[in-house]
Coordinates of C-alpha atoms in Angstrom, one line a residue:
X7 CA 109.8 154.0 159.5
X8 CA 106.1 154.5 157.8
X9 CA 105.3 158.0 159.5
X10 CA 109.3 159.1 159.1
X11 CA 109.1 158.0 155.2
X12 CA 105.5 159.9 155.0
X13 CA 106.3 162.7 156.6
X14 CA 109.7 163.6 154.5
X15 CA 107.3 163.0 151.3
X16 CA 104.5 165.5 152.4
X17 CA 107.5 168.0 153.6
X18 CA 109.1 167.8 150.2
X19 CA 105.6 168.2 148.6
X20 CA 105.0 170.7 151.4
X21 CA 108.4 173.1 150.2
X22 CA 107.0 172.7 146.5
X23 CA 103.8 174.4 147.1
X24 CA 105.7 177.2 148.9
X25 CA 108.2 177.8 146.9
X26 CA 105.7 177.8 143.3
X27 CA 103.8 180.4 145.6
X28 CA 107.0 182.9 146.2
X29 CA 107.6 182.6 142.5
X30 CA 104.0 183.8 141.6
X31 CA 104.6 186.3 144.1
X32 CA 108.0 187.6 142.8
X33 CA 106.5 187.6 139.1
X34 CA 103.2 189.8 140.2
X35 CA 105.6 192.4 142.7
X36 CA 107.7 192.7 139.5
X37 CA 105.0 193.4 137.3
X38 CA 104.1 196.0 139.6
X39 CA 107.4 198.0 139.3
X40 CA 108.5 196.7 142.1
X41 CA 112.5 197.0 143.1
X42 CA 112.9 195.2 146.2
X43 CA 112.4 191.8 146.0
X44 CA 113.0 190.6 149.3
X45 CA 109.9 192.5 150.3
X46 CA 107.2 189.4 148.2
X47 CA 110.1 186.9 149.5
X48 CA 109.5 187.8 153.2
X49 CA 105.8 188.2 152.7
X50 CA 105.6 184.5 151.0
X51 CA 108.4 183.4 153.3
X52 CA 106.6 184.7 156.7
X53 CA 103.2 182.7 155.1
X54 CA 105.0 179.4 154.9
X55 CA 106.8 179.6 158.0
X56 CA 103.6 180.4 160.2
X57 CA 101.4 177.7 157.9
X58 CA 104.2 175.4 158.2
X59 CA 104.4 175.5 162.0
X60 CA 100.7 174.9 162.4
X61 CA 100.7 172.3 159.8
X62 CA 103.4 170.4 162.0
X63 CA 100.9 170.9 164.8
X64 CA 98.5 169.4 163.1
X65 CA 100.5 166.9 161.6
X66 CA 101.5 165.7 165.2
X67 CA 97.8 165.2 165.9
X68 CA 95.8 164.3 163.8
X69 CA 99.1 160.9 162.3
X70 CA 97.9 158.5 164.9
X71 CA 94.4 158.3 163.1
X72 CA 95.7 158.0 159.7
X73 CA 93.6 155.0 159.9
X74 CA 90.6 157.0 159.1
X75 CA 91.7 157.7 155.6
X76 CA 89.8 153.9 154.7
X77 CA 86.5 156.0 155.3
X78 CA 87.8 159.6 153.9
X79 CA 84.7 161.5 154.9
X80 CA 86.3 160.7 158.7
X81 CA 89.6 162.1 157.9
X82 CA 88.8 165.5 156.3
X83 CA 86.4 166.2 159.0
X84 CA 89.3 165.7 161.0
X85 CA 91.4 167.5 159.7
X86 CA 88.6 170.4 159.4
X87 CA 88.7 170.9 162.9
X88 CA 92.2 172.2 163.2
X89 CA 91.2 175.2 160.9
X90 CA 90.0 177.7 163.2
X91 CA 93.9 177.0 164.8
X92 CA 94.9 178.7 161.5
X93 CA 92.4 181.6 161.6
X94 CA 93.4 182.7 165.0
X95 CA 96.7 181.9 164.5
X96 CA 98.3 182.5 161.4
X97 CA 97.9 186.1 161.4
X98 CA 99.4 186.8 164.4
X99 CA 102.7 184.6 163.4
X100 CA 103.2 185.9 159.7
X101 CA 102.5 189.1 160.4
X102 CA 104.7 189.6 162.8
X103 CA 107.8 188.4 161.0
X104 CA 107.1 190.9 158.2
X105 CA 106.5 193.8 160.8
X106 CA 110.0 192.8 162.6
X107 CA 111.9 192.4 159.6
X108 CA 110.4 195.4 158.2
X109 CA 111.5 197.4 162.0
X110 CA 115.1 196.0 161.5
X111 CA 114.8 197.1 157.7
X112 CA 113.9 200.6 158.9
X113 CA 110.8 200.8 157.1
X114 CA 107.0 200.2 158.1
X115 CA 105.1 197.4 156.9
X116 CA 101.4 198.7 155.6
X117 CA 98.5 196.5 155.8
X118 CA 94.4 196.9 155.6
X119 CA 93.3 197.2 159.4
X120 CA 92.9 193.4 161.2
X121 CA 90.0 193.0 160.7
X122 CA 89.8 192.8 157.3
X123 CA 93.3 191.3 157.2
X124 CA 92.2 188.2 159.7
X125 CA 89.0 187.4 157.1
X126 CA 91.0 188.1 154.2
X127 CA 94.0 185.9 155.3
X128 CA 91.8 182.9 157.3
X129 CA 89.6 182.5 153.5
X130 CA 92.7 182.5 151.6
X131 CA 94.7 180.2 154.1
X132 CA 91.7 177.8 154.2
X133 CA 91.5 177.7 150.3
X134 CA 95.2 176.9 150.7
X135 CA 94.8 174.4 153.4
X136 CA 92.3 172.7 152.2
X137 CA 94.1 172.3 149.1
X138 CA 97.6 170.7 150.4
X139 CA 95.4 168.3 152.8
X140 CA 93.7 167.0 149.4
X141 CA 97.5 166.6 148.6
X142 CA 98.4 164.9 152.0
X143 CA 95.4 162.7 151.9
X144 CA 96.7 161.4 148.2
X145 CA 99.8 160.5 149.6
X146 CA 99.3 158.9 152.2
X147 CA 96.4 156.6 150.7
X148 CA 98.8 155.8 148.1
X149 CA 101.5 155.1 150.9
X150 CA 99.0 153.0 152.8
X151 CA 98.2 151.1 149.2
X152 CA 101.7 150.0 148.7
X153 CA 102.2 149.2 152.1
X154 CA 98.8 146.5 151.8
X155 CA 99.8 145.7 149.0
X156 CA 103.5 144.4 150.5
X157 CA 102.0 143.4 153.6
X158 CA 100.2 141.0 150.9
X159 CA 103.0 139.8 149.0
X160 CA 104.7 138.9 152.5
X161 CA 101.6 136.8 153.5
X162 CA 101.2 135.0 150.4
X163 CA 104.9 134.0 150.1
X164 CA 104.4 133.0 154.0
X165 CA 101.7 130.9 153.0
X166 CA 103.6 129.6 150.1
X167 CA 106.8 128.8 152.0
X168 CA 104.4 126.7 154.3
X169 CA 103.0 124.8 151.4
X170 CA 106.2 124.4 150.2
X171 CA 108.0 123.0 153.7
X172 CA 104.3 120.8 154.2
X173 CA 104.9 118.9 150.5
X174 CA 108.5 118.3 151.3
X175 CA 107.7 116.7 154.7
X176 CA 105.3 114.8 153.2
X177 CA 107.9 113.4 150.7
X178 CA 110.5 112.8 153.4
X179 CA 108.6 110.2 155.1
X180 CA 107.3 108.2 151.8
X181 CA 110.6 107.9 150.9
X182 CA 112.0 106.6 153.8
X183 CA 109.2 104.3 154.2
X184 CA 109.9 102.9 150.4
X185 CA 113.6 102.3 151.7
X186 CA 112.8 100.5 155.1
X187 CA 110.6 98.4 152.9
X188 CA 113.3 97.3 150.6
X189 CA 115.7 96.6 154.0
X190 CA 112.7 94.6 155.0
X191 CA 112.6 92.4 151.7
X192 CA 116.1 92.2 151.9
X193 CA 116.2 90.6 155.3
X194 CA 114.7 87.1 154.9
X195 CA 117.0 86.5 151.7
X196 CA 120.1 88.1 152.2
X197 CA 121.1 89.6 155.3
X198 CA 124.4 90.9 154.2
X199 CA 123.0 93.3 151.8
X200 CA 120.1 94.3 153.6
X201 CA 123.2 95.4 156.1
X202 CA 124.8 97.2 152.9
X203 CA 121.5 98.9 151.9
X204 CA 121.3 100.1 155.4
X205 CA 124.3 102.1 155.3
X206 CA 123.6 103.3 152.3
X207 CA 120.1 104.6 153.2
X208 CA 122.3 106.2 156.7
X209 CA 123.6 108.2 153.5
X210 CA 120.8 109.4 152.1
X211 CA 119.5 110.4 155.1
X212 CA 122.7 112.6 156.2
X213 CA 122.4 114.0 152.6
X214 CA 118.8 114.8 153.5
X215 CA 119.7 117.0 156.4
X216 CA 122.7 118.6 154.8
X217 CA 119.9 120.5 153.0
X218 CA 118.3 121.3 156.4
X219 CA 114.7 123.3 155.6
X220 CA 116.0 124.4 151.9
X221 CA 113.2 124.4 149.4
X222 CA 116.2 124.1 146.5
X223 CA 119.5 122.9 146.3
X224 CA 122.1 122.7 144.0
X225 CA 121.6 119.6 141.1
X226 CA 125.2 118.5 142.7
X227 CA 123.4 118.2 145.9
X228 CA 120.2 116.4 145.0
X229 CA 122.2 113.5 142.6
X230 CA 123.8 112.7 145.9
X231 CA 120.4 112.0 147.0
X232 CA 119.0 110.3 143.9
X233 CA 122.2 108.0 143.8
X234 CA 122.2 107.5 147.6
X235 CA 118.5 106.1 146.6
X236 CA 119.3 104.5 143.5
X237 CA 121.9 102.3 144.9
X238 CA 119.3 101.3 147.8
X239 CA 117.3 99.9 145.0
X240 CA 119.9 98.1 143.0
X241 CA 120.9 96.2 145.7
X242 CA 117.2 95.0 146.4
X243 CA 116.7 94.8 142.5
X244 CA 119.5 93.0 141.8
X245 CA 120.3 92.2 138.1
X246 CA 116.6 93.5 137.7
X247 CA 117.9 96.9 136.5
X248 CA 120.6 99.0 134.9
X249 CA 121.1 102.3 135.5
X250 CA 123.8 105.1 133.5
X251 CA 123.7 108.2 134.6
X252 CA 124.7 111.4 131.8
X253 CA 125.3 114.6 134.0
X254 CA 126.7 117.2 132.2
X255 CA 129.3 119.2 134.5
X256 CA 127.7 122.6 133.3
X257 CA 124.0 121.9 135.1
X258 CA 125.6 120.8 138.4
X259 CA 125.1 124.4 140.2
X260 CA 122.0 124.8 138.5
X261 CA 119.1 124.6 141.5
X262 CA 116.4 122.4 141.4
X263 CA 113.8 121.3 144.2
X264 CA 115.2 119.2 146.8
X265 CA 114.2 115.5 146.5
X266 CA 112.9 116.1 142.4
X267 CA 114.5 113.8 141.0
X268 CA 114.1 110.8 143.4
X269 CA 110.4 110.3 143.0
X270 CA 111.0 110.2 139.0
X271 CA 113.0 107.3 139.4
X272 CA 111.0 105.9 142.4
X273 CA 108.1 105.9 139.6
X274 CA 109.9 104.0 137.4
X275 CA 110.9 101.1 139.8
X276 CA 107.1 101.3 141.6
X277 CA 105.5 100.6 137.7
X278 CA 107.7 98.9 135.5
X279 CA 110.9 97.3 137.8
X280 CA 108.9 95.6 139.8
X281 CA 106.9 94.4 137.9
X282 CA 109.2 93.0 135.0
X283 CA 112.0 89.9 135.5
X284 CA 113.6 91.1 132.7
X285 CA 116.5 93.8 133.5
X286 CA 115.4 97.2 132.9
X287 CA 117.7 100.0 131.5
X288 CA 117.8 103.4 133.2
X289 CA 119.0 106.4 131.6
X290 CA 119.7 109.2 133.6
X291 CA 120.4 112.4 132.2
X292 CA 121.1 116.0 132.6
X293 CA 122.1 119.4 131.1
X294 CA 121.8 123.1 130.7
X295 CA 119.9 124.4 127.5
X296 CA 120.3 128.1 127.9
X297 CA 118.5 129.3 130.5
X298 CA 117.3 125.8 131.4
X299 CA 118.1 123.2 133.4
X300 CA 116.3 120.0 131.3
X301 CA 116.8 116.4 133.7
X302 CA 115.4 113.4 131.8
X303 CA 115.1 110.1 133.4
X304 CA 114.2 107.0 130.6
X305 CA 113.3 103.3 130.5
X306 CA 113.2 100.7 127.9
X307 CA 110.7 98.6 128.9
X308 CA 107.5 101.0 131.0
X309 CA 104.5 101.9 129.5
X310 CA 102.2 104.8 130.5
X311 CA 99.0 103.3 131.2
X312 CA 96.1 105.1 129.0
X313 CA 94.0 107.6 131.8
X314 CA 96.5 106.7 134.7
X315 CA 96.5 109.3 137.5
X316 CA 99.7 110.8 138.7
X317 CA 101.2 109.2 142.0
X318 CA 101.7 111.1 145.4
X319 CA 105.0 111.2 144.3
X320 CA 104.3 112.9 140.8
X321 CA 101.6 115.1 142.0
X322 CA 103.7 116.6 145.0
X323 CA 106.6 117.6 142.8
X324 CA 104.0 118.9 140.4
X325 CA 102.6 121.3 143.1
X326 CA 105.7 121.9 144.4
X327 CA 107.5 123.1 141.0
X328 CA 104.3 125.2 140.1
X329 CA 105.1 127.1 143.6
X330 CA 108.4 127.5 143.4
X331 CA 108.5 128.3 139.0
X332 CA 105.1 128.8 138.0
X333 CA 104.7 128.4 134.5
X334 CA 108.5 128.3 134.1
X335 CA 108.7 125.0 134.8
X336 CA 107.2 121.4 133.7
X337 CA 107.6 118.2 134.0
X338 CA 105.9 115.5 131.3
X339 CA 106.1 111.8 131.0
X340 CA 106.1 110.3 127.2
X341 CA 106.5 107.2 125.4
X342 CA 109.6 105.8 124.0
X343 CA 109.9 103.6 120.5
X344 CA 109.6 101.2 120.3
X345 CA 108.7 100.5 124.2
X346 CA 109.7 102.6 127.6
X347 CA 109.1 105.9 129.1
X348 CA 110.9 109.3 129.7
X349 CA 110.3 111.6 131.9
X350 CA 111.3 115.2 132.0
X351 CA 111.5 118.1 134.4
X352 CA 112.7 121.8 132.6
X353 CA 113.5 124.4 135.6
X354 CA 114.9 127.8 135.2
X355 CA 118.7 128.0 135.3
X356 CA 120.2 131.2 136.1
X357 CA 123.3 130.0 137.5

């Protein structure tokens, strides 16, 4: 695809140059008095046919070491030694189309003697030449520079999509982990609804690989997840917690990163459920602010403790919304009056 593409651009380019040359031509022969202006057509026209073939020649040659143009001085004296091919050989090609046509014409085509017309012809070919290779050599450095340059972009959003797939695995197994540990807990007390919380953690899980290796999913897709999760935890946290959940219907096909939401309310049960006998109220909201998708989860009881560093869960979903949104994104934990904590996570919603 790369030589087909470059080789239609330097053919266009190639046609350009030709054709501004038969229009100087025509211009001079008609400010000569000249009447018969097929005669500077054929003379331009047998020029670019004769260049042209030898140009293809060289073309075919010298393409498989278009790798030389990162060290230029390589190139052009590659492309240097294909000029005596030109000084032997252009004469005899252009000049005899002009004499033929001029036979079948019925007229004689008049020339200085060949001596003078091979140095005349080879100084003014090379001058030409020499400037369409500058011409060749600018575009096909600048084809080679866009092609780096996507060759780039595909490396870097390899590596990203390997970050990305590395973070969620990493989630995937925390989470489950948190969730055996609540079966576990549940077993010596009641073993009922550890048997509950089993099947409801079966959910989650087939909810997890509905989304197979998807980086994003719809917000529909991932509060299947999060309530999957959070009705794991009510059953272990039993009237320990309270949770309402405020979805408005217009953010549901927004797209969020898979398994966002779940470590938000994971850090709310980690530092301030399970560590409270009171019951704690859970607010659970979401909706679409223009372009934005804006999810808040809130407490009525947490604290943020002053200096605290972020969790693995709160880091990965950090690092994973800064690959996936860049600066479009965020997600911020404040304080609530007169006690709790809310946190929120703004993604872009084009939906």
């Amino acid at each position: 695809m790369r030589p087909q593409r470059s080789t239609i651009v330097i053919g266009v380019a190639w046609l350009l140059f030709w054709s501004l040359l038969v229009s100087v031509a025509i211009e001079d022969y008609l400010r000569d008095g000249g009447t018969r202006l097929w005669q500077p057509v054929l003379w331009e026209s047998s020029s670019m046919v004769a260049a042209s073939f030898l140009l293809a020649i060289q073309r075919r040659f010298t393409r498989p070491y278009d790798y030389l143009l990162a060290t230029p001085w390589r190139w052009f004296g590659l492309q240097a030694l294909f000029l005596p091919m030109y000084w032997v050989a252009f004469v005899p090609i252009a000049f005899g189309i002009r004499h033929g046509v001029y036979a079948l014409a019925g007229a004689s085509y008049e020339h200085e003697g060949w001596v003078e017309t091979f140095v005349y012809e080879s100084l003014k070919l090379s001058s030409f030449i020499g400037l369409f290779t500058v011409m060749v050599f600018g575009i096909l450095s600048y084809q080679q520079l866009l092609e780096e340059k996507l060759r780039a972009e595909q490396a870097s959003a390899l590596l990203r999509q390997a970050h990305l797939q590395r973070l969620r695995q990493q989630m995937q197994p925390h989470f489950l982990f948190n969730a055996l540990n609540t079966i576990s807990s549940l077993m010596h007390t009641d073993v009922a609804r550890a048997d509950a919380t089993l099947i409801e953690l079966a959910d989650v899980l087939r909810a997890t690989l509905d989304v197979g290796e998807l980086q994003v999913a719809p917000l529909s897709t991932e509060l299947r997840l999060v309530r999957g999760y959070a009705r794991v935890m009510e059953e272990r946290f039993a009237e320990r917690v309270s949770i309402a959940w405020r979805i408005d219907d217009a953010a549901l096909d927004c797209q969020v990163p898979v398994m966002s939401i779940q470590p938000l309310l994971e850090n709310i049960f980690k530092h301030t459920v399970e560590k409270r006998r009171e019951t704690v109220r859970i607010v659970i909201s979401a909706s679409r602010h223009g372009k934005l998708l804006v999810v808040t989860l809130d407490d009525d009881i947490g604290a943020l403790a002053p200096g605290a560093s972020p969790g693995v869960g709160l880091s990965n979903l950090r690092e994973r919304m800064a690959a996936l949104y860049g600066d479009s994104a965020s997600m911020e934990l404040s304080p609530l009056a007169p006690a709790g904590v809310r946190a929120t996570m703004t993604v872009p919603c084009a939906s």
